[in-house]
């Protein structure tokens, strides 16, 4: 595929080497624009894949099952592409208006589905594999849609314990207010029976000062933001007080009635106040601060004249207890003790809705702007969710068992609400999913009953931030939850990272979940929930990158599907924490450092795994890491500074570094086999990298030592190496990470070339007649032995060196084996970072961002290097390879489908014979039923195809140019319409002596398959059946000769 930047890239057909015009994409000539379009193609493919899963129905599943049965139960990749492309919807997209581009997205989505099912890489997928995969991925999509996956932070009792109590015994803190936009950032707390109120600091709830101005109990307050920055309070002394940003009184209004509720409407500059004892309320329009301070009627305490245009007849029959401004609707909502919520449209100046459903008086209102939900609660024990636009009840949140004291919306989120009842039960709700997230008690009931603490007697609830809430009553209690840090990858430690080259995805384990990230955009794609019981401490991608092996802190090990997170099998567990997992052909290696054991598991069975061998590494001390050569050797790095070699065949130690002239002096944290040179590299805590030779060089011996300069501050001593990796594909560059957050690249071409030269020399001498000397090792007597000399122990400069800002351990490094390559690092600060391996430039950090529903701007720019033209070529080659993989029965498949039912060339006699054969496969009809079997019609059995599909017999299906058209699906009766087996006996159900005609020619046949498929002809199985009969006679299964 020679590519030009602007040329059209076309998918290869399964039947022809020529490109097909049905599936293609045209990339812009500009590389940046081409990269953007390719990323959109991947997202569009992912959307197509998910749309296919959501659009499955009984008809499409019925037809798909028929296709599996028609092909003998399994579909190879070519058959899978041909069949599933017909039921996969083609979504409309403005970015991909061409039919060929949408067709390519369908192809890639179907291929992704096949690869997700074919985890054992057998090249075939069965109907049961399809059903199991669909069930698993559907559950994951459900959790993703409802945002139930991932980790949830829960509120816990805060370390802050306010010691304040109300001034009057057995009184309460009635109201608590906190306005995040207020310049003073103070918590305002009203106390029952007190004319003044206290200001508290937000962080510690320590008192700032007392504010006086009223003459009786303070009842209500509201905040007037910019340009006023004022707080308005109402008290039982019939006054309204206006306070500036420093809580200095700037104005007092003396009213004729007591105001019990206040509400400021910023868009229209209107202040609403409701009477504390009657249903009446008033409204004032306040243009600016000067207007507020103006004298009215010559009295400095006289209020402004109410604006009659803003007032309404409330319509309530009892006092209003809550008022709320609905900014998106330009409406005012009021809740009253008469059990109704009323909405007033301030644009039309009319009442828009009266909401009836509560049975008792209402005291609380809250609004969710994003979802357009109005929440109301009061003396009944449930919360109603209303659609304020339509004036209808949407849902009831049940759970409280007594009257509700307060509701609040959690700041910085549009979907979390909290409620508390008078029993002190607090519930956190998610209104998107209409479910409860958390429930807890605000007070310790046992301690209260025992008299250890004063009873709370809840009265008010106020959030001080997204992760802190204060509840008031006869005392104050504070609850906190761990705050999510958006700039890092996870809020919990990350113990491993893996890169999926096939899907261009990054996998990170967080607690007992697997987080999947898009390597191209740095965005989180999915969460595989609860893949194992304990916290994940080790992880590895299986060969082929279709499975993920995870080990936990309790020693358990699971194998899960990389596409959906479904558990495939469980491996024999360790007694303690799993430290490392490595995969090789047919085997899985697991290390438990506390147990000092390496288990070798069999990986040939897709459903189970047994331990083949167990290697005891206790002689090596504490093994921190191990590496394997993918054949029969394991190298272990010890905390004591030694390196050990073990043979996997007989599970014994074969060598160590104790006999070497040069070895590590500090603990060895990492080691790695070279793939292109006979070397092993290990690194230690003093910043040195040692190279060890393997056959055909000197067996497990010192080869070279490189001293590295990795310390920024020389006074702190050398920096220890905690991780390393090798460049790809040449392995001439060594990447190291330090315990101080340093990253460096070192050119080790000198060492690698020396090893390769010696290797070639030894192999040359072996072929020239010195094989005996090579095998015995005498050849090394004529070669110089590495010793502690400048020739073998030397320093190499850094090609580049960077230091992570947080200066924490670099726990793992991965060089992604692709062109162009990238370097991924995992730090102890729970951050996955990406680097340019050639320059050391930072390319971005995986950032978890804020919870769903919150806007977040990335701190770093994620720039994954990508050649879109080369990547599209790879995708097309994968499609061409998959489409060309026809099975051995391809000719038989063609014979079965070349003359579809109902097509010209099929006679009525042939159709009757087919129908008769299908009826024989499902058994005779039930008694009293019609003798003629139900015939599927195209309207009832064909899959529902999405817009863009056409079932034209003249146009070939995707990826099948030159092949015959698929048969109509009414050719075969589906299992769903077969008569229930077991309701009638047939002679075909019996075999052996119980079968009619046993011993004669008629009885020499096996019973029919339950699926209705025909067995091979009787002539082919006659000899096998005769042998089975003779065996039965010899074992006494046949009672006498008459049974024959």
PDB file of C-alpha atoms in Angstrom, residues 630-773:
ATOM      1  CA  UNK A 630      10.302 -16.004  26.724  1.00  0.00           C
ATOM      2  CA  UNK A 631      11.939 -19.459  26.560  1.00  0.00           C
ATOM      3  CA  UNK A 632      13.139 -21.145  29.732  1.00  0.00           C
ATOM      4  CA  UNK A 633      15.077 -18.681  31.923  1.00  0.00           C
ATOM      5  CA  UNK A 634      14.118 -16.202  34.636  1.00  0.00           C
ATOM      6  CA  UNK A 635      16.352 -13.505  36.109  1.00  0.00           C
ATOM      7  CA  UNK A 636      15.491 -12.067  39.550  1.00  0.00           C
ATOM      8  CA  UNK A 637      16.587  -8.768  41.095  1.00  0.00           C
ATOM      9  CA  UNK A 638      17.102  -8.910  44.849  1.00  0.00           C
ATOM     10  CA  UNK A 639      16.798  -6.265  47.524  1.00  0.00           C
ATOM     11  CA  UNK A 640      20.165  -7.442  48.828  1.00  0.00           C
ATOM     12  CA  UNK A 641      21.942  -6.409  45.609  1.00  0.00           C
ATOM     13  CA  UNK A 642      22.297  -9.830  43.996  1.00  0.00           C
ATOM     14  CA  UNK A 643      20.974 -11.114  40.671  1.00  0.00           C
ATOM     15  CA  UNK A 644      19.788 -14.729  40.382  1.00  0.00           C
ATOM     16  CA  UNK A 645      18.963 -16.974  37.430  1.00  0.00           C
ATOM     17  CA  UNK A 646      16.393 -19.772  37.518  1.00  0.00           C
ATOM     18  CA  UNK A 647      15.528 -22.392  34.943  1.00  0.00           C
ATOM     19  CA  UNK A 648      11.787 -22.815  34.347  1.00  0.00           C
ATOM     20  CA  UNK A 649      12.086 -26.425  33.174  1.00  0.00           C
ATOM     21  CA  UNK A 650      13.463 -27.898  36.405  1.00  0.00           C
ATOM     22  CA  UNK A 651      12.663 -24.901  38.699  1.00  0.00           C
ATOM     23  CA  UNK A 652      16.150 -24.628  40.159  1.00  0.00           C
ATOM     24  CA  UNK A 653      18.624 -21.832  40.591  1.00  0.00           C
ATOM     25  CA  UNK A 654      21.345 -22.111  37.959  1.00  0.00           C
ATOM     26  CA  UNK A 655      23.526 -19.133  38.816  1.00  0.00           C
ATOM     27  CA  UNK A 656      23.902 -15.862  40.687  1.00  0.00           C
ATOM     28  CA  UNK A 657      26.298 -12.921  40.745  1.00  0.00           C
ATOM     29  CA  UNK A 658      28.227 -13.924  43.870  1.00  0.00           C
ATOM     30  CA  UNK A 659      31.099 -15.298  41.737  1.00  0.00           C
ATOM     31  CA  UNK A 660      31.359 -12.183  39.534  1.00  0.00           C
ATOM     32  CA  UNK A 661      34.245  -9.768  39.919  1.00  0.00           C
ATOM     33  CA  UNK A 662      31.901  -6.797  39.569  1.00  0.00           C
ATOM     34  CA  UNK A 663      28.408  -6.766  41.032  1.00  0.00           C
ATOM     35  CA  UNK A 664      25.836  -4.500  42.643  1.00  0.00           C
ATOM     36  CA  UNK A 665      26.578  -2.921  45.990  1.00  0.00           C
ATOM     37  CA  UNK A 666      23.012  -1.758  46.668  1.00  0.00           C
ATOM     38  CA  UNK A 667      19.522  -3.160  46.205  1.00  0.00           C
ATOM     39  CA  UNK A 668      18.527  -4.012  42.637  1.00  0.00           C
ATOM     40  CA  UNK A 669      15.110  -2.610  41.736  1.00  0.00           C
ATOM     41  CA  UNK A 670      14.749  -3.617  38.081  1.00  0.00           C
ATOM     42  CA  UNK A 671      16.124  -5.913  35.391  1.00  0.00           C
ATOM     43  CA  UNK A 672      15.393  -6.698  31.764  1.00  0.00           C
ATOM     44  CA  UNK A 673      16.349  -9.126  28.999  1.00  0.00           C
ATOM     45  CA  UNK A 674      17.532  -7.820  25.636  1.00  0.00           C
ATOM     46  CA  UNK A 675      15.723  -9.329  22.658  1.00  0.00           C
ATOM     47  CA  UNK A 676      18.350  -8.534  20.001  1.00  0.00           C
ATOM     48  CA  UNK A 677      21.559  -9.020  22.005  1.00  0.00           C
ATOM     49  CA  UNK A 678      22.761 -11.715  24.472  1.00  0.00           C
ATOM     50  CA  UNK A 679      22.540  -9.355  27.432  1.00  0.00           C
ATOM     51  CA  UNK A 680      20.618  -8.618  30.610  1.00  0.00           C
ATOM     52  CA  UNK A 681      20.619  -5.181  32.224  1.00  0.00           C
ATOM     53  CA  UNK A 682      19.911  -4.492  35.903  1.00  0.00           C
ATOM     54  CA  UNK A 683      20.001  -1.240  37.860  1.00  0.00           C
ATOM     55  CA  UNK A 684      20.511  -0.462  41.530  1.00  0.00           C
ATOM     56  CA  UNK A 685      19.977   2.157  44.200  1.00  0.00           C
ATOM     57  CA  UNK A 686      23.365   3.850  43.666  1.00  0.00           C
ATOM     58  CA  UNK A 687      22.616   4.827  40.063  1.00  0.00           C
ATOM     59  CA  UNK A 688      24.581   2.100  38.264  1.00  0.00           C
ATOM     60  CA  UNK A 689      23.479  -0.157  35.419  1.00  0.00           C
ATOM     61  CA  UNK A 690      25.182  -3.528  35.100  1.00  0.00           C
ATOM     62  CA  UNK A 691      25.074  -5.708  31.994  1.00  0.00           C
ATOM     63  CA  UNK A 692      25.266  -9.497  32.263  1.00  0.00           C
ATOM     64  CA  UNK A 693      26.114 -11.881  29.451  1.00  0.00           C
ATOM     65  CA  UNK A 694      24.002 -14.893  28.487  1.00  0.00           C
ATOM     66  CA  UNK A 695      24.656 -17.716  25.999  1.00  0.00           C
ATOM     67  CA  UNK A 696      26.305 -17.890  23.540  1.00  0.00           C
ATOM     68  CA  UNK A 697      28.482 -15.437  25.529  1.00  0.00           C
ATOM     69  CA  UNK A 698      29.805 -16.324  28.974  1.00  0.00           C
ATOM     70  CA  UNK A 699      26.924 -17.831  30.874  1.00  0.00           C
ATOM     71  CA  UNK A 700      25.427 -15.423  33.422  1.00  0.00           C
ATOM     72  CA  UNK A 701      28.569 -13.427  33.961  1.00  0.00           C
ATOM     73  CA  UNK A 702      29.538  -9.806  34.321  1.00  0.00           C
ATOM     74  CA  UNK A 703      29.843  -8.021  30.984  1.00  0.00           C
ATOM     75  CA  UNK A 704      29.955  -4.285  31.659  1.00  0.00           C
ATOM     76  CA  UNK A 705      29.090  -1.626  34.227  1.00  0.00           C
ATOM     77  CA  UNK A 706      27.863   1.875  33.398  1.00  0.00           C
ATOM     78  CA  UNK A 707      27.903   4.635  35.997  1.00  0.00           C
ATOM     79  CA  UNK A 708      25.156   7.196  35.468  1.00  0.00           C
ATOM     80  CA  UNK A 709      24.935  10.809  36.541  1.00  0.00           C
ATOM     81  CA  UNK A 710      21.304  11.130  37.691  1.00  0.00           C
ATOM     82  CA  UNK A 711      21.562  13.415  40.724  1.00  0.00           C
ATOM     83  CA  UNK A 712      20.605  17.058  40.362  1.00  0.00           C
ATOM     84  CA  UNK A 713      21.850  17.972  43.830  1.00  0.00           C
ATOM     85  CA  UNK A 714      25.234  16.335  44.350  1.00  0.00           C
ATOM     86  CA  UNK A 715      25.051  16.916  48.099  1.00  0.00           C
ATOM     87  CA  UNK A 716      22.153  14.471  48.361  1.00  0.00           C
ATOM     88  CA  UNK A 717      24.264  11.653  46.973  1.00  0.00           C
ATOM     89  CA  UNK A 718      23.555   9.429  43.962  1.00  0.00           C
ATOM     90  CA  UNK A 719      19.991   8.912  42.825  1.00  0.00           C
ATOM     91  CA  UNK A 720      18.744   5.334  42.829  1.00  0.00           C
ATOM     92  CA  UNK A 721      17.283   3.776  39.693  1.00  0.00           C
ATOM     93  CA  UNK A 722      13.768   2.443  40.287  1.00  0.00           C
ATOM     94  CA  UNK A 723      12.726   1.563  36.716  1.00  0.00           C
ATOM     95  CA  UNK A 724      14.238   1.073  33.279  1.00  0.00           C
ATOM     96  CA  UNK A 725      13.314   0.294  29.703  1.00  0.00           C
ATOM     97  CA  UNK A 726      15.001  -0.149  26.336  1.00  0.00           C
ATOM     98  CA  UNK A 727      14.459   1.676  23.080  1.00  0.00           C
ATOM     99  CA  UNK A 728      12.615  -0.008  20.254  1.00  0.00           C
ATOM    100  CA  UNK A 729      13.455  -1.602  17.867  1.00  0.00           C
ATOM    101  CA  UNK A 730      17.250  -1.224  18.085  1.00  0.00           C
ATOM    102  CA  UNK A 731      17.702  -1.493  21.910  1.00  0.00           C
ATOM    103  CA  UNK A 732      20.671   0.894  21.782  1.00  0.00           C
ATOM    104  CA  UNK A 733      19.187   3.434  24.217  1.00  0.00           C
ATOM    105  CA  UNK A 734      18.580   2.873  27.917  1.00  0.00           C
ATOM    106  CA  UNK A 735      15.794   4.805  29.675  1.00  0.00           C
ATOM    107  CA  UNK A 736      15.974   5.016  33.458  1.00  0.00           C
ATOM    108  CA  UNK A 737      13.773   6.553  36.148  1.00  0.00           C
ATOM    109  CA  UNK A 738      15.010   7.488  39.611  1.00  0.00           C
ATOM    110  CA  UNK A 739      13.683   7.667  43.140  1.00  0.00           C
ATOM    111  CA  UNK A 740      13.799  11.479  42.909  1.00  0.00           C
ATOM    112  CA  UNK A 741      11.633  11.826  39.840  1.00  0.00           C
ATOM    113  CA  UNK A 742      14.447  11.996  37.295  1.00  0.00           C
ATOM    114  CA  UNK A 743      14.254  10.582  33.766  1.00  0.00           C
ATOM    115  CA  UNK A 744      17.249  10.039  31.525  1.00  0.00           C
ATOM    116  CA  UNK A 745      18.216   8.463  28.236  1.00  0.00           C
ATOM    117  CA  UNK A 746      21.681   6.948  27.800  1.00  0.00           C
ATOM    118  CA  UNK A 747      23.316   5.753  24.612  1.00  0.00           C
ATOM    119  CA  UNK A 748      24.486   2.166  25.252  1.00  0.00           C
ATOM    120  CA  UNK A 749      25.429   1.382  21.647  1.00  0.00           C
ATOM    121  CA  UNK A 750      28.995   0.713  22.785  1.00  0.00           C
ATOM    122  CA  UNK A 751      27.860  -2.100  25.098  1.00  0.00           C
ATOM    123  CA  UNK A 752      25.286  -3.602  22.738  1.00  0.00           C
ATOM    124  CA  UNK A 753      27.609  -3.598  19.720  1.00  0.00           C
ATOM    125  CA  UNK A 754      30.370  -5.238  21.749  1.00  0.00           C
ATOM    126  CA  UNK A 755      28.006  -8.043  22.777  1.00  0.00           C
ATOM    127  CA  UNK A 756      26.786  -8.560  19.224  1.00  0.00           C
ATOM    128  CA  UNK A 757      30.352  -8.678  17.878  1.00  0.00           C
ATOM    129  CA  UNK A 758      31.313 -11.335  20.403  1.00  0.00           C
ATOM    130  CA  UNK A 759      28.145 -13.250  19.609  1.00  0.00           C
ATOM    131  CA  UNK A 760      28.903 -13.259  15.895  1.00  0.00           C
ATOM    132  CA  UNK A 761      32.504 -14.282  16.536  1.00  0.00           C
ATOM    133  CA  UNK A 762      31.461 -17.220  18.719  1.00  0.00           C
ATOM    134  CA  UNK A 763      28.839 -18.392  16.232  1.00  0.00           C
ATOM    135  CA  UNK A 764      31.364 -18.076  13.393  1.00  0.00           C
ATOM    136  CA  UNK A 765      33.916 -20.189  15.228  1.00  0.00           C
ATOM    137  CA  UNK A 766      31.234 -22.720  16.109  1.00  0.00           C
ATOM    138  CA  UNK A 767      30.320 -23.132  12.444  1.00  0.00           C
ATOM    139  CA  UNK A 768      33.976 -23.303  11.441  1.00  0.00           C
ATOM    140  CA  UNK A 769      34.639 -26.457  13.474  1.00  0.00           C
ATOM    141  CA  UNK A 770      35.088 -25.268  17.042  1.00  0.00           C
ATOM    142  CA  UNK A 771      31.653 -26.334  18.234  1.00  0.00           C
ATOM    143  CA  UNK A 772      33.139 -28.549  20.960  1.00  0.00           C
ATOM    144  CA  UNK A 773      35.089 -25.624  22.369  1.00  0.00           C
TER     145      UNK A 773
END
